[in-house]
PDB file of C-alpha atoms in Angstrom:
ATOM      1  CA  UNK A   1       0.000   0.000   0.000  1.00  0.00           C
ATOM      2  CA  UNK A   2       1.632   3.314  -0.830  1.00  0.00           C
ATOM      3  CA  UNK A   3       0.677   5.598   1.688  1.00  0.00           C
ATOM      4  CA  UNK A   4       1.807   9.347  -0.606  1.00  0.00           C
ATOM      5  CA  UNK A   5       1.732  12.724   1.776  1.00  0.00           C
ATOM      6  CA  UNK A   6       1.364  10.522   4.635  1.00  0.00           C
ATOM      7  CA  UNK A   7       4.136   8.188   5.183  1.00  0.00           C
ATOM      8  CA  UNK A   8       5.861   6.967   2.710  1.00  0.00           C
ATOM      9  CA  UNK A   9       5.964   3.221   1.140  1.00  0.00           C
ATOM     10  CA  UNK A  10       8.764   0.997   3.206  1.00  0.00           C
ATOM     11  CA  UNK A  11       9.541  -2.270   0.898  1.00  0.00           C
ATOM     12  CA  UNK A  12       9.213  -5.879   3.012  1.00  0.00           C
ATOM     13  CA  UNK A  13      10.932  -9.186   2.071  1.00  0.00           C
ATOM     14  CA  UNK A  14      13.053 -12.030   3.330  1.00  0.00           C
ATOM     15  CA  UNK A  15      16.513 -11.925   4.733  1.00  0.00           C
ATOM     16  CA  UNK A  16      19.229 -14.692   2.876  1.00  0.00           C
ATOM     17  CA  UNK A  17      20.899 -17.110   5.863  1.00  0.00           C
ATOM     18  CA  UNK A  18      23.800 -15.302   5.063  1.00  0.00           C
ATOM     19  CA  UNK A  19      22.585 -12.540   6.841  1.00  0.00           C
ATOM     20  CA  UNK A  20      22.101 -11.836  10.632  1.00  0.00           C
ATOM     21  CA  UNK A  21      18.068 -12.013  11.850  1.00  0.00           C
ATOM     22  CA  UNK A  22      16.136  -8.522  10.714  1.00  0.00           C
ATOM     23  CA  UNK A  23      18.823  -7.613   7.612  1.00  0.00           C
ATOM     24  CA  UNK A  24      18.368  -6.635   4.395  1.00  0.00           C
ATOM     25  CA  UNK A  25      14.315  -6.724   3.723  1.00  0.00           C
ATOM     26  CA  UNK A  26      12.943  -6.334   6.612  1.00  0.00           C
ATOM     27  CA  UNK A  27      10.981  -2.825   7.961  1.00  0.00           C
ATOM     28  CA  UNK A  28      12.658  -1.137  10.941  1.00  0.00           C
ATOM     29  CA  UNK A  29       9.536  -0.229  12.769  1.00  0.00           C
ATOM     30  CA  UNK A  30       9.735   3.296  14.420  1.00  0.00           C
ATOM     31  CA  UNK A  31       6.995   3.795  16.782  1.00  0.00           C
ATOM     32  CA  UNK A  32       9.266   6.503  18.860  1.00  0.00           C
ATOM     33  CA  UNK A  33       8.417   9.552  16.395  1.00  0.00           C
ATOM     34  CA  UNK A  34      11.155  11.990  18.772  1.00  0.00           C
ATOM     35  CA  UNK A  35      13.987  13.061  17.030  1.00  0.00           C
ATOM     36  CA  UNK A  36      16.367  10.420  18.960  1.00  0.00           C
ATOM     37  CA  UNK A  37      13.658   8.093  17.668  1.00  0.00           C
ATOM     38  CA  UNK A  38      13.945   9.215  14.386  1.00  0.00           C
ATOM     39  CA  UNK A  39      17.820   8.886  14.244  1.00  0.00           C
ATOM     40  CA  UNK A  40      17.806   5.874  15.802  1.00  0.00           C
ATOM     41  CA  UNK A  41      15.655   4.425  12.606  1.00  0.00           C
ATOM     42  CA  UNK A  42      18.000   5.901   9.960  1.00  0.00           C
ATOM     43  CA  UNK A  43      20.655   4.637  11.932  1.00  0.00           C
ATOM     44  CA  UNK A  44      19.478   1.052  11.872  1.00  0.00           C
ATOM     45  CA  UNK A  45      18.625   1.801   7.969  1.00  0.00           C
ATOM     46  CA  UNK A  46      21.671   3.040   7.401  1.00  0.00           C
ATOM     47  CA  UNK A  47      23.171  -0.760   8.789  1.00  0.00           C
ATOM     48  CA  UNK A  48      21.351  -2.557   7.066  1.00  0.00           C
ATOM     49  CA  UNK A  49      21.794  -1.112   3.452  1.00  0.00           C
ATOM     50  CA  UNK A  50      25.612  -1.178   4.484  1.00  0.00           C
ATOM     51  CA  UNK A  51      25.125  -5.327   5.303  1.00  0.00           C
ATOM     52  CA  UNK A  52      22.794  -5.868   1.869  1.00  0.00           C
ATOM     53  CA  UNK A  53      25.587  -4.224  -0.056  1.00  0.00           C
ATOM     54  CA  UNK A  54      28.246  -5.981   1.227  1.00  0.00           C
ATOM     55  CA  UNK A  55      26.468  -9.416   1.049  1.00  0.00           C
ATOM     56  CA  UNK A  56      24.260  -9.039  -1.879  1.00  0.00           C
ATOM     57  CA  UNK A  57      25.594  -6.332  -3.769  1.00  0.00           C
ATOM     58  CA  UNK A  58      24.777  -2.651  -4.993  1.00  0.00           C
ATOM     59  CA  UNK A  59      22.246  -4.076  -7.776  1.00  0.00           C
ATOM     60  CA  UNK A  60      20.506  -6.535  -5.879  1.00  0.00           C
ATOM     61  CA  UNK A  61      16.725  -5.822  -5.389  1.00  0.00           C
ATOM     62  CA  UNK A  62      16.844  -6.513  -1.494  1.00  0.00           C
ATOM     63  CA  UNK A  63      19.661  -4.020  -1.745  1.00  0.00           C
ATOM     64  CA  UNK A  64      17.393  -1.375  -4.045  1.00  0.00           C
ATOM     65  CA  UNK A  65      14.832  -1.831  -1.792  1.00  0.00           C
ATOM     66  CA  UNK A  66      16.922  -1.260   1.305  1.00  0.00           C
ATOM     67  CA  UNK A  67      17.670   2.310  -0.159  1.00  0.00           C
ATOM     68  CA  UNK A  68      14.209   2.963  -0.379  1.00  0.00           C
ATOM     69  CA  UNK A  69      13.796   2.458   3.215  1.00  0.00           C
ATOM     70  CA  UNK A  70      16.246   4.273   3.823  1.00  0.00           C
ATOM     71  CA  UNK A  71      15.136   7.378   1.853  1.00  0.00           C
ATOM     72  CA  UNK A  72      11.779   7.060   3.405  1.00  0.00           C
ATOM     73  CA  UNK A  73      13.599   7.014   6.540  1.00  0.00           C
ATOM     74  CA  UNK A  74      15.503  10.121   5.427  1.00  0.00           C
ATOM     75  CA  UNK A  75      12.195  11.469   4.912  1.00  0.00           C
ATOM     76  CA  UNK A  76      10.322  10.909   7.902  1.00  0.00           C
ATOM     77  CA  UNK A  77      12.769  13.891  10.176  1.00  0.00           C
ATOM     78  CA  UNK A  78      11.662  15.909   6.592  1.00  0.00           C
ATOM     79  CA  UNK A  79      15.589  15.659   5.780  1.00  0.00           C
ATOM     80  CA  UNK A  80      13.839  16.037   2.003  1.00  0.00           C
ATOM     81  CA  UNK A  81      16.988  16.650   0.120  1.00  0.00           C
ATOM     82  CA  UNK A  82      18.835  13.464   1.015  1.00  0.00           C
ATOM     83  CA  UNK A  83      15.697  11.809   0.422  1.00  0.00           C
ATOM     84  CA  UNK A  84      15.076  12.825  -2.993  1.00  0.00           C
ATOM     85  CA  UNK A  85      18.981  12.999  -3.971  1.00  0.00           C
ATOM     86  CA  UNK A  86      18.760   8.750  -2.596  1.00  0.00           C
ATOM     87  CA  UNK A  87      15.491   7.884  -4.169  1.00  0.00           C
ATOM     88  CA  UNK A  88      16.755   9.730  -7.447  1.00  0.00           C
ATOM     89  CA  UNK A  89      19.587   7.179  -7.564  1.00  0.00           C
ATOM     90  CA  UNK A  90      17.489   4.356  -6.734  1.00  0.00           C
ATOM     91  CA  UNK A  91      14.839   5.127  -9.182  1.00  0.00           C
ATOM     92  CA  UNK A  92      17.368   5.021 -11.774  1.00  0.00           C
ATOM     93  CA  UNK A  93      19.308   1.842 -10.239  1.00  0.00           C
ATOM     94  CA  UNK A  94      15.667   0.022 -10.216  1.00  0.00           C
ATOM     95  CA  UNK A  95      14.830   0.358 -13.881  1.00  0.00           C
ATOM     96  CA  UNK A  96      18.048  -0.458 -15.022  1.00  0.00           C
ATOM     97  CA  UNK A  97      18.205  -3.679 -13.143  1.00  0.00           C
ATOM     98  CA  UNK A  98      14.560  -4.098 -12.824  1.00  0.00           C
ATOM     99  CA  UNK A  99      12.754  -2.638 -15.102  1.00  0.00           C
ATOM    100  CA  UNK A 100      10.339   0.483 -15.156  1.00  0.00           C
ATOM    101  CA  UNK A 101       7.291  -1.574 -15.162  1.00  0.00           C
ATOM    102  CA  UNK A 102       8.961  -3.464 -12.047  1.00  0.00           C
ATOM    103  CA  UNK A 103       6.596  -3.148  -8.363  1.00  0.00           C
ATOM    104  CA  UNK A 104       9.760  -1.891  -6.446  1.00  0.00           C
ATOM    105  CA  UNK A 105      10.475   0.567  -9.546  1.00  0.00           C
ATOM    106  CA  UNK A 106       6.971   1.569  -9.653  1.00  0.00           C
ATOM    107  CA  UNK A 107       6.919   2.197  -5.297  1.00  0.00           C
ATOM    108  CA  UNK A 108      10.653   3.704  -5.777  1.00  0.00           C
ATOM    109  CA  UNK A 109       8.972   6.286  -8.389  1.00  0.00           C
ATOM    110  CA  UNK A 110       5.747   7.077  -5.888  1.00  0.00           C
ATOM    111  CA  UNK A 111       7.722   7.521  -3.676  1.00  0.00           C
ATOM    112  CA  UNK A 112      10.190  10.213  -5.179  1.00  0.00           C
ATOM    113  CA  UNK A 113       7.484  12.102  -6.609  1.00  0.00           C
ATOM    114  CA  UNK A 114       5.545  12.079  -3.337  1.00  0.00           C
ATOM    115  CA  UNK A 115       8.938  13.440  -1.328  1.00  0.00           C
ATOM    116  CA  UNK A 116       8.952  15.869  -4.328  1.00  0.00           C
ATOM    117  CA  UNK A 117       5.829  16.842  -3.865  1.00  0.00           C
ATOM    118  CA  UNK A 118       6.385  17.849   0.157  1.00  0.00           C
ATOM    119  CA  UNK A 119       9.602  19.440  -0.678  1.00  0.00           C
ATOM    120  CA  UNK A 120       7.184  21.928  -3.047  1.00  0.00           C
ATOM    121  CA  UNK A 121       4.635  22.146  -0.463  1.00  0.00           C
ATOM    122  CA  UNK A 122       6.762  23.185   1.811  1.00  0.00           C
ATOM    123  CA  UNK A 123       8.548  25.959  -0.189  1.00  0.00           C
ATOM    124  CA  UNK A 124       5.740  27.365  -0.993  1.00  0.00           C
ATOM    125  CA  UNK A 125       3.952  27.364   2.661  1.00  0.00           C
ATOM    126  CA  UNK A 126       7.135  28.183   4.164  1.00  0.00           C
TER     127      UNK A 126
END
């Protein structure tokens, strides 16, 4: 379910054995919305891209959808620019490996325009 000018999309799958419980795939659930809260979940997003990369690789999709996460997660404190600037490179990362027509592509791309869409919002409110 994308959820656009709410919260954004966070992509879901399975972890490989290779990879310690709760890596690469699943959601970090943040239900501590302060800012240490808030750091805390881009830390642990932050981790676990780092661990899908190393294990998987920059192209897999667990990986791809790992940076989503982690753009959403970029998001959520309204750090917009890093968001955009990471789903920008994961939009493009997604349809070369996945394809355009692809459902992470397609929540990647939602997701972008909806970040794009608050970043305009809020220039012109603010």
């Amino acid at each position: 379910m994308i959820h656009l000018f709410k919260a954004p999309t966070v992509l879901m799958g399975g972890g490989p054995s290779l990879l310690r419980p709760g890596v690469c795939g699943t959601q970090v659930k943040q239900s501590d919305s302060t800012e240490a809260g808030e750091h805390q979940a881009v830390s642990l997003h932050e981790q676990t891209l780092a661990d899908c990369e190393r294990v998987l690789g920059s192209n897999h999709p667990r990986t791809l959808a790992s940076r989503n996460n982690l753009a959403s997660a970029y998001r959520a404190p309204e750090d917009l620019g890093r968001a955009i600037s990471l789903y920008e490179q994961t939009l493009a990362d997604c349809e070369r490996v996945l394809g355009a027509d692809h459902p992470t592509t397609k929540v990647v791309r939602s997701n972008m325009a909806a970040a794009r869409q608050q970043a305009d919002t809020d220039l012109i409110s603010g």
